Amino acid sequence: MTRDLSTNYLGLKLRNPLIASSSPLTGELDVLRRLEANGVAAVVLPSLFEEQIDLPAFKAKHPEAFQPHVAGHALTAFHQMSQYNHGPKALVELLTQAKSRLSIPVMASLNGTTKGAWLRHAQLLEEAGADALEMNMYSVICDPQVTAAQIEDQYVDLVAEVCGKVKIPVAVKIGPYYTALSNLAHRFAQAGAKGMVMFNRFMQPDVNVDAMRVWPHLTLSTPDELRPALRWIAILRGQLDISLAATGGVHYVDGLIKALVAGADVAMIASVLYRNGIDVIATLLKEFECWLDAGEYHSVAQLKGCLSQINAPDPSVFERANYMRAMTEFVSGNGNH
């Protein structure tokens, strides 16, 4: 029997729940075509960073990054950033080409901090044909005078402004480090967001003790990193009527299944493509169909959210830290069940 792998995300009907997430990999047209040929249902282009949009403005806002003792590292970093996707003009050109050559949805991604940059370039990407926009909320607040409430208010205001200016659906991609994430998610939805992507990966710096310097160190995700997304997707699935995407940690078919049963509409992948190549998409989808057949599931819709908090036999497992239970099961040998 043919299984229905289709799902809906941000109002878009996708042929299956696998999306190639924003990364340098999606910055080349030939790679995008290979992703589509191997079965991916949609792609998110590399993020356009505010630092790429207007370096002089960023320098004026963050002069400390350009002091003599750090200027060399800063300018090198910004030069490398300019090569990430070559800036707004090249990204718009890639988006235009992708829309003309692909039959699957092509989504854009913005990473900024100021309202002007968000609005101008959200509209620019919409005009270039983006099917949806991902607002990548990524910042590390170091000023002790800035409160969590101020940052959340700023984020919600940005989402409301962007959603008010563009007609395409907007998803908000954030990290997991919020005291009251459920409240923030509801505020994003009220501001007009049609979806949430959970979670952003903060690239933590490392210390090189030989050179005695701090340096950025990117590591690919691991399957264990999926757990925070599973928890919050399961909690929010019964609270919000918006799309939910899991990202970070989907490497095998069981990760895709876990994301869906928790309540995700889609799973976004990147690290597994770097590790195993683009052909892994076809393998994941084939294994997923086999799993559905074995479990006599007829569709993704039938599977989605069956273990979300609202449907879980023990909803409290999502609500508490459960240190005692986790340690007890680990000691008794049941930690992997």
GROMACS .gro file of C-alpha atoms in nm:
model
  337
    1MET     CA    1   0.000   0.000   0.000
    2THR     CA    2   0.123   0.349  -0.084
    3ARG     CA    3   0.177   0.566   0.220
    4ASP     CA    4   0.102   0.937   0.223
    5LEU     CA    5   0.423   1.108   0.330
    6SER     CA    6   0.293   1.460   0.272
    7THR     CA    7   0.277   1.721   0.545
    8ASN     CA    8   0.183   2.087   0.579
    9TYR     CA    9   0.436   2.344   0.693
   10LEU     CA   10   0.371   2.720   0.704
   11GLY     CA   11   0.068   2.666   0.485
   12LEU     CA   12   0.277   2.488   0.221
   13LYS     CA   13   0.195   2.131   0.126
   14LEU     CA   14   0.520   1.932   0.118
   15ARG     CA   15   0.570   1.591  -0.036
   16ASN     CA   16   0.738   1.462   0.281
   17PRO     CA   17   0.859   1.599   0.617
   18LEU     CA   18   1.231   1.640   0.531
   19ILE     CA   19   1.368   1.991   0.473
   20ALA     CA   20   1.728   2.087   0.403
   21SER     CA   21   1.797   2.351   0.667
   22SER     CA   22   1.988   2.674   0.622
   23SER     CA   23   2.362   2.610   0.584
   24PRO     CA   24   2.643   2.679   0.337
   25LEU     CA   25   2.537   2.357   0.165
   26THR     CA   26   2.216   2.519   0.036
   27GLY     CA   27   2.410   2.809  -0.111
   28GLU     CA   28   2.482   2.645  -0.447
   29LEU     CA   29   2.226   2.588  -0.720
   30ASP     CA   30   2.371   2.252  -0.828
   31VAL     CA   31   2.350   2.124  -0.471
   32LEU     CA   32   1.993   2.248  -0.439
   33ARG     CA   33   1.900   2.051  -0.752
   34ARG     CA   34   2.066   1.739  -0.610
   35LEU     CA   35   1.879   1.784  -0.281
   36GLU     CA   36   1.550   1.797  -0.471
   37ALA     CA   37   1.642   1.497  -0.687
   38ASN     CA   38   1.714   1.291  -0.376
   39GLY     CA   39   1.371   1.366  -0.232
   40VAL     CA   40   1.400   1.661   0.004
   41ALA     CA   41   1.065   1.841   0.029
   42ALA     CA   42   1.191   2.201   0.064
   43VAL     CA   43   1.512   2.396   0.115
   44VAL     CA   44   1.612   2.691   0.333
   45LEU     CA   45   1.884   2.906   0.178
   46PRO     CA   46   2.185   3.025   0.383
   47SER     CA   47   2.108   3.302   0.628
   48LEU     CA   48   2.165   3.660   0.526
   49PHE     CA   49   2.342   3.819   0.824
   50GLU     CA   50   2.304   4.183   0.917
   51GLU     CA   51   2.684   4.215   0.930
   52GLN     CA   52   2.687   4.135   0.557
   53ILE     CA   53   2.417   4.390   0.482
   54ASP     CA   54   2.583   4.698   0.626
   55LEU     CA   55   2.932   4.668   0.776
   56PRO     CA   56   2.973   5.045   0.839
   57ALA     CA   57   2.649   5.053   1.038
   58PHE     CA   58   2.752   4.748   1.236
   59LYS     CA   59   3.090   4.908   1.309
   60ALA     CA   60   2.917   5.221   1.438
   61LYS     CA   61   2.690   5.013   1.662
   62HIS     CA   62   2.970   4.785   1.792
   63PRO     CA   63   3.290   4.992   1.796
   64GLU     CA   64   3.440   4.767   2.063
   65ALA     CA   65   3.479   4.493   1.802
   66PHE     CA   66   3.714   4.715   1.603
   67GLN     CA   67   3.954   4.828   1.874
   68PRO     CA   68   4.323   4.782   1.784
   69HIS     CA   69   4.372   4.474   2.000
   70VAL     CA   70   4.085   4.290   1.831
   71ALA     CA   71   4.057   4.460   1.495
   72GLY     CA   72   4.260   4.201   1.307
   73HIS     CA   73   4.040   3.914   1.422
   74ALA     CA   74   3.722   4.115   1.374
   75LEU     CA   75   3.801   4.228   1.022
   76THR     CA   76   3.908   3.878   0.928
   77ALA     CA   77   3.581   3.742   1.063
   78PHE     CA   78   3.377   3.998   0.872
   79HIS     CA   79   3.573   3.927   0.554
   80GLN     CA   80   3.497   3.558   0.597
   81MET     CA   81   3.132   3.643   0.661
   82SER     CA   82   3.120   3.833   0.333
   83GLN     CA   83   3.226   3.511   0.160
   84TYR     CA   84   2.959   3.299   0.335
   85ASN     CA   85   2.692   3.369   0.074
   86HIS     CA   86   2.838   3.681  -0.090
   87GLY     CA   87   2.578   3.915   0.052
   88PRO     CA   88   2.226   4.030  -0.042
   89LYS     CA   89   2.276   4.064  -0.418
   90ALA     CA   90   2.417   3.715  -0.466
   91LEU     CA   91   2.159   3.561  -0.233
   92VAL     CA   92   1.874   3.722  -0.425
   93GLU     CA   93   2.025   3.592  -0.747
   94LEU     CA   94   2.050   3.241  -0.600
   95LEU     CA   95   1.690   3.262  -0.481
   96THR     CA   96   1.570   3.373  -0.824
   97GLN     CA   97   1.759   3.090  -0.995
   98ALA     CA   98   1.638   2.832  -0.745
   99LYS     CA   99   1.276   2.935  -0.793
  100SER     CA  100   1.311   2.894  -1.169
  101ARG     CA  101   1.488   2.555  -1.151
  102LEU     CA  102   1.326   2.379  -0.857
  103SER     CA  103   0.970   2.256  -0.812
  104ILE     CA  104   0.990   2.243  -0.431
  105PRO     CA  105   0.945   2.541  -0.197
  106VAL     CA  106   1.250   2.763  -0.150
  107MET     CA  107   1.265   2.949   0.181
  108ALA     CA  108   1.490   3.239   0.279
  109SER     CA  109   1.658   3.301   0.613
  110LEU     CA  110   1.745   3.631   0.782
  111ASN     CA  111   1.970   3.681   1.083
  112GLY     CA  112   1.964   4.038   1.212
  113THR     CA  113   1.923   4.258   1.516
  114THR     CA  114   1.788   4.593   1.396
  115LYS     CA  115   1.440   4.661   1.268
  116GLY     CA  116   1.551   4.839   0.951
  117ALA     CA  117   1.764   4.551   0.828
  118TRP     CA  118   1.491   4.297   0.897
  119LEU     CA  119   1.220   4.492   0.715
  120ARG     CA  120   1.418   4.597   0.407
  121HIS     CA  121   1.559   4.256   0.337
  122ALA     CA  122   1.250   4.059   0.428
  123GLN     CA  123   1.068   4.252   0.157
  124LEU     CA  124   1.360   4.208  -0.082
  125LEU     CA  125   1.357   3.831  -0.037
  126GLU     CA  126   0.980   3.818  -0.074
  127GLU     CA  127   1.002   4.010  -0.400
  128ALA     CA  128   1.268   3.766  -0.524
  129GLY     CA  129   1.018   3.482  -0.483
  130ALA     CA  130   1.084   3.323  -0.144
  131ASP     CA  131   0.800   3.090  -0.045
  132ALA     CA  132   0.856   3.162   0.325
  133LEU     CA  133   1.093   3.349   0.553
  134GLU     CA  134   1.282   3.213   0.851
  135MET     CA  135   1.372   3.475   1.111
  136ASN     CA  136   1.687   3.347   1.277
  137MET     CA  137   1.697   3.498   1.628
  138TYR     CA  138   2.057   3.452   1.735
  139SER     CA  139   2.229   3.685   1.979
  140VAL     CA  140   2.431   3.661   2.298
  141ILE     CA  141   2.339   3.944   2.534
  142CYS     CA  142   2.634   4.044   2.753
  143ASP     CA  143   2.518   4.382   2.882
  144PRO     CA  144   2.412   4.338   3.248
  145GLN     CA  145   2.175   4.634   3.213
  146VAL     CA  146   1.967   4.456   2.948
  147THR     CA  147   1.692   4.234   3.090
  148ALA     CA  148   1.543   3.918   2.951
  149ALA     CA  149   1.207   4.093   2.921
  150GLN     CA  150   1.362   4.368   2.708
  151ILE     CA  151   1.514   4.117   2.469
  152GLU     CA  152   1.193   3.917   2.437
  153ASP     CA  153   0.993   4.237   2.377
  154GLN     CA  154   1.242   4.335   2.107
  155TYR     CA  155   1.211   3.996   1.938
  156VAL     CA  156   0.831   4.000   1.947
  157ASP     CA  157   0.823   4.354   1.807
  158LEU     CA  158   1.055   4.251   1.523
  159VAL     CA  159   0.834   3.954   1.437
  160ALA     CA  160   0.523   4.172   1.439
  161GLU     CA  161   0.690   4.433   1.215
  162VAL     CA  162   0.812   4.177   0.962
  163CYS     CA  163   0.484   3.984   0.956
  164GLY     CA  164   0.305   4.314   0.896
  165LYS     CA  165   0.525   4.395   0.597
  166VAL     CA  166   0.539   4.066   0.406
  167LYS     CA  167   0.266   3.838   0.277
  168ILE     CA  168   0.469   3.517   0.278
  169PRO     CA  169   0.457   3.303   0.594
  170VAL     CA  170   0.719   3.372   0.861
  171ALA     CA  171   0.879   3.118   1.093
  172VAL     CA  172   1.085   3.213   1.398
  173LYS     CA  173   1.401   3.016   1.472
  174ILE     CA  174   1.527   3.053   1.828
  175GLY     CA  175   1.751   2.881   2.080
  176PRO     CA  176   1.622   2.683   2.381
  177TYR     CA  177   1.754   2.916   2.651
  178TYR     CA  178   1.445   3.101   2.770
  179THR     CA  179   1.296   3.092   3.118
  180ALA     CA  180   0.935   3.089   2.993
  181LEU     CA  181   0.961   2.957   2.640
  182SER     CA  182   0.594   2.865   2.616
  183ASN     CA  183   0.493   3.225   2.684
  184LEU     CA  184   0.737   3.355   2.424
  185ALA     CA  185   0.609   3.108   2.166
  186HIS     CA  186   0.254   3.226   2.224
  187ARG     CA  187   0.364   3.588   2.182
  188PHE     CA  188   0.535   3.505   1.852
  189ALA     CA  189   0.216   3.343   1.729
  190GLN     CA  190   0.010   3.643   1.836
  191ALA     CA  191   0.258   3.868   1.654
  192GLY     CA  192   0.187   3.685   1.330
  193ALA     CA  193   0.444   3.404   1.310
  194LYS     CA  194   0.310   3.100   1.127
  195GLY     CA  195   0.571   2.863   1.263
  196MET     CA  196   0.865   2.801   1.495
  197VAL     CA  197   1.193   2.624   1.425
  198MET     CA  198   1.347   2.457   1.731
  199PHE     CA  199   1.626   2.498   1.798
  200ASN     CA  200   1.906   2.722   1.684
  201ARG     CA  201   2.256   2.591   1.757
  202PHE     CA  202   2.475   2.840   1.939
  203MET     CA  203   2.829   2.798   1.810
  204GLN     CA  204   3.028   2.798   2.133
  205PRO     CA  205   3.385   2.930   2.120
  206ASP     CA  206   3.678   2.716   2.224
  207VAL     CA  207   4.015   2.804   2.380
  208ASN     CA  208   4.336   2.718   2.200
  209VAL     CA  209   4.586   2.687   2.488
  210ASP     CA  210   4.883   2.653   2.254
  211ALA     CA  211   4.816   2.981   2.075
  212MET     CA  212   4.652   3.132   2.384
  213ARG     CA  213   4.354   3.263   2.194
  214VAL     CA  214   3.980   3.210   2.176
  215TRP     CA  215   3.856   3.080   1.846
  216PRO     CA  216   3.524   2.983   1.689
  217HIS     CA  217   3.483   2.609   1.669
  218LEU     CA  218   3.201   2.454   1.470
  219THR     CA  219   3.107   2.093   1.536
  220LEU     CA  220   2.833   1.904   1.358
  221SER     CA  221   2.527   1.811   1.560
  222THR     CA  222   2.474   1.474   1.728
  223PRO     CA  223   2.150   1.277   1.772
  224ASP     CA  224   2.138   1.366   2.143
  225GLU     CA  225   2.091   1.734   2.054
  226LEU     CA  226   1.740   1.657   1.932
  227ARG     CA  227   1.603   1.611   2.286
  228PRO     CA  228   1.535   1.977   2.377
  229ALA     CA  229   1.341   2.018   2.054
  230LEU     CA  230   1.141   1.702   2.124
  231ARG     CA  231   1.042   1.829   2.467
  232TRP     CA  232   0.926   2.170   2.355
  233ILE     CA  233   0.759   2.058   2.035
  234ALA     CA  234   0.565   1.803   2.239
  235ILE     CA  235   0.459   2.073   2.486
  236LEU     CA  236   0.367   2.336   2.226
  237ARG     CA  237   0.187   2.100   1.988
  238GLY     CA  238  -0.125   2.104   2.203
  239GLN     CA  239  -0.102   2.475   2.282
  240LEU     CA  240  -0.045   2.645   1.947
  241ASP     CA  241  -0.202   2.617   1.606
  242ILE     CA  242   0.116   2.698   1.415
  243SER     CA  243   0.374   2.490   1.230
  244LEU     CA  244   0.658   2.337   1.429
  245ALA     CA  245   0.993   2.227   1.288
  246ALA     CA  246   1.260   2.020   1.461
  247THR     CA  247   1.620   2.091   1.371
  248GLY     CA  248   1.955   1.985   1.513
  249GLY     CA  249   2.009   1.614   1.575
  250VAL     CA  250   1.805   1.436   1.306
  251HIS     CA  251   2.066   1.193   1.172
  252TYR     CA  252   1.879   0.866   1.141
  253VAL     CA  253   1.525   0.760   1.062
  254ASP     CA  254   1.443   0.723   1.432
  255GLY     CA  255   1.519   1.096   1.479
  256LEU     CA  256   1.270   1.183   1.207
  257ILE     CA  257   1.010   0.957   1.365
  258LYS     CA  258   1.069   1.099   1.713
  259ALA     CA  259   1.026   1.453   1.583
  260LEU     CA  260   0.696   1.366   1.416
  261VAL     CA  261   0.543   1.173   1.705
  262ALA     CA  262   0.636   1.461   1.937
  263GLY     CA  263   0.433   1.689   1.713
  264ALA     CA  264   0.669   1.837   1.454
  265ASP     CA  265   0.535   1.904   1.106
  266VAL     CA  266   0.881   1.870   0.954
  267ALA     CA  267   1.238   1.783   1.043
  268MET     CA  268   1.524   1.995   0.913
  269ILE     CA  269   1.862   1.838   0.837
  270ALA     CA  270   2.212   1.966   0.765
  271SER     CA  271   2.484   1.786   0.964
  272VAL     CA  272   2.384   1.444   0.833
  273LEU     CA  273   2.419   1.576   0.478
  274TYR     CA  274   2.776   1.685   0.551
  275ARG     CA  275   2.858   1.354   0.720
  276ASN     CA  276   2.691   1.108   0.484
  277GLY     CA  277   2.630   1.297   0.162
  278ILE     CA  278   2.313   1.408  -0.010
  279ASP     CA  279   2.218   1.051  -0.104
  280VAL     CA  280   2.129   0.991   0.262
  281ILE     CA  281   1.797   1.171   0.199
  282ALA     CA  282   1.671   0.890  -0.023
  283THR     CA  283   1.786   0.635   0.235
  284LEU     CA  284   1.606   0.814   0.520
  285LEU     CA  285   1.283   0.836   0.322
  286LYS     CA  286   1.297   0.470   0.220
  287GLU     CA  287   1.358   0.360   0.578
  288PHE     CA  288   1.076   0.587   0.693
  289GLU     CA  289   0.831   0.427   0.450
  290CYS     CA  290   0.937   0.082   0.567
  291TRP     CA  291   0.879   0.185   0.929
  292LEU     CA  292   0.533   0.319   0.846
  293ASP     CA  293   0.449  -0.007   0.666
  294ALA     CA  294   0.566  -0.217   0.960
  295GLY     CA  295   0.357  -0.010   1.202
  296GLU     CA  296   0.059  -0.002   0.963
  297TYR     CA  297   0.055   0.376   0.957
  298HIS     CA  298  -0.121   0.515   0.651
  299SER     CA  299   0.012   0.869   0.659
  300VAL     CA  300   0.237   1.121   0.831
  301ALA     CA  301  -0.076   1.298   0.953
  302GLN     CA  302  -0.182   0.984   1.141
  303LEU     CA  303   0.157   0.965   1.312
  304LYS     CA  304   0.212   1.333   1.389
  305GLY     CA  305   0.178   1.435   1.753
  306CYS     CA  306   0.070   1.096   1.886
  307LEU     CA  307   0.319   1.134   2.173
  308SER     CA  308   0.286   1.507   2.222
  309GLN     CA  309   0.219   1.621   2.576
  310ILE     CA  310  -0.155   1.633   2.523
  311ASN     CA  311  -0.155   1.269   2.402
  312ALA     CA  312   0.127   1.122   2.614
  313PRO     CA  313   0.040   0.855   2.872
  314ASP     CA  314   0.254   1.048   3.124
  315PRO     CA  315   0.239   1.421   3.036
  316SER     CA  316   0.440   1.518   3.345
  317VAL     CA  317   0.758   1.378   3.191
  318PHE     CA  318   0.766   1.684   2.966
  319GLU     CA  319   0.705   1.929   3.249
  320ARG     CA  320   0.966   1.836   3.509
  321ALA     CA  321   1.342   1.803   3.499
  322ASN     CA  322   1.300   1.439   3.611
  323TYR     CA  323   1.654   1.405   3.741
  324MET     CA  324   1.556   1.139   3.993
  325ARG     CA  325   1.363   0.931   3.743
  326ALA     CA  326   1.635   0.956   3.479
  327MET     CA  327   1.909   0.856   3.723
  328THR     CA  328   1.700   0.571   3.865
  329GLU     CA  329   1.634   0.428   3.520
  330PHE     CA  330   1.999   0.469   3.423
  331VAL     CA  331   2.119   0.280   3.730
  332SER     CA  332   1.862   0.006   3.677
  333GLY     CA  333   1.968  -0.034   3.315
  334ASN     CA  334   1.651   0.105   3.159
  335GLY     CA  335   1.793   0.439   3.054
  336ASN     CA  336   1.770   0.366   2.682
  337HIS     CA  337   1.404   0.266   2.680
   0.00000   0.00000   0.00000
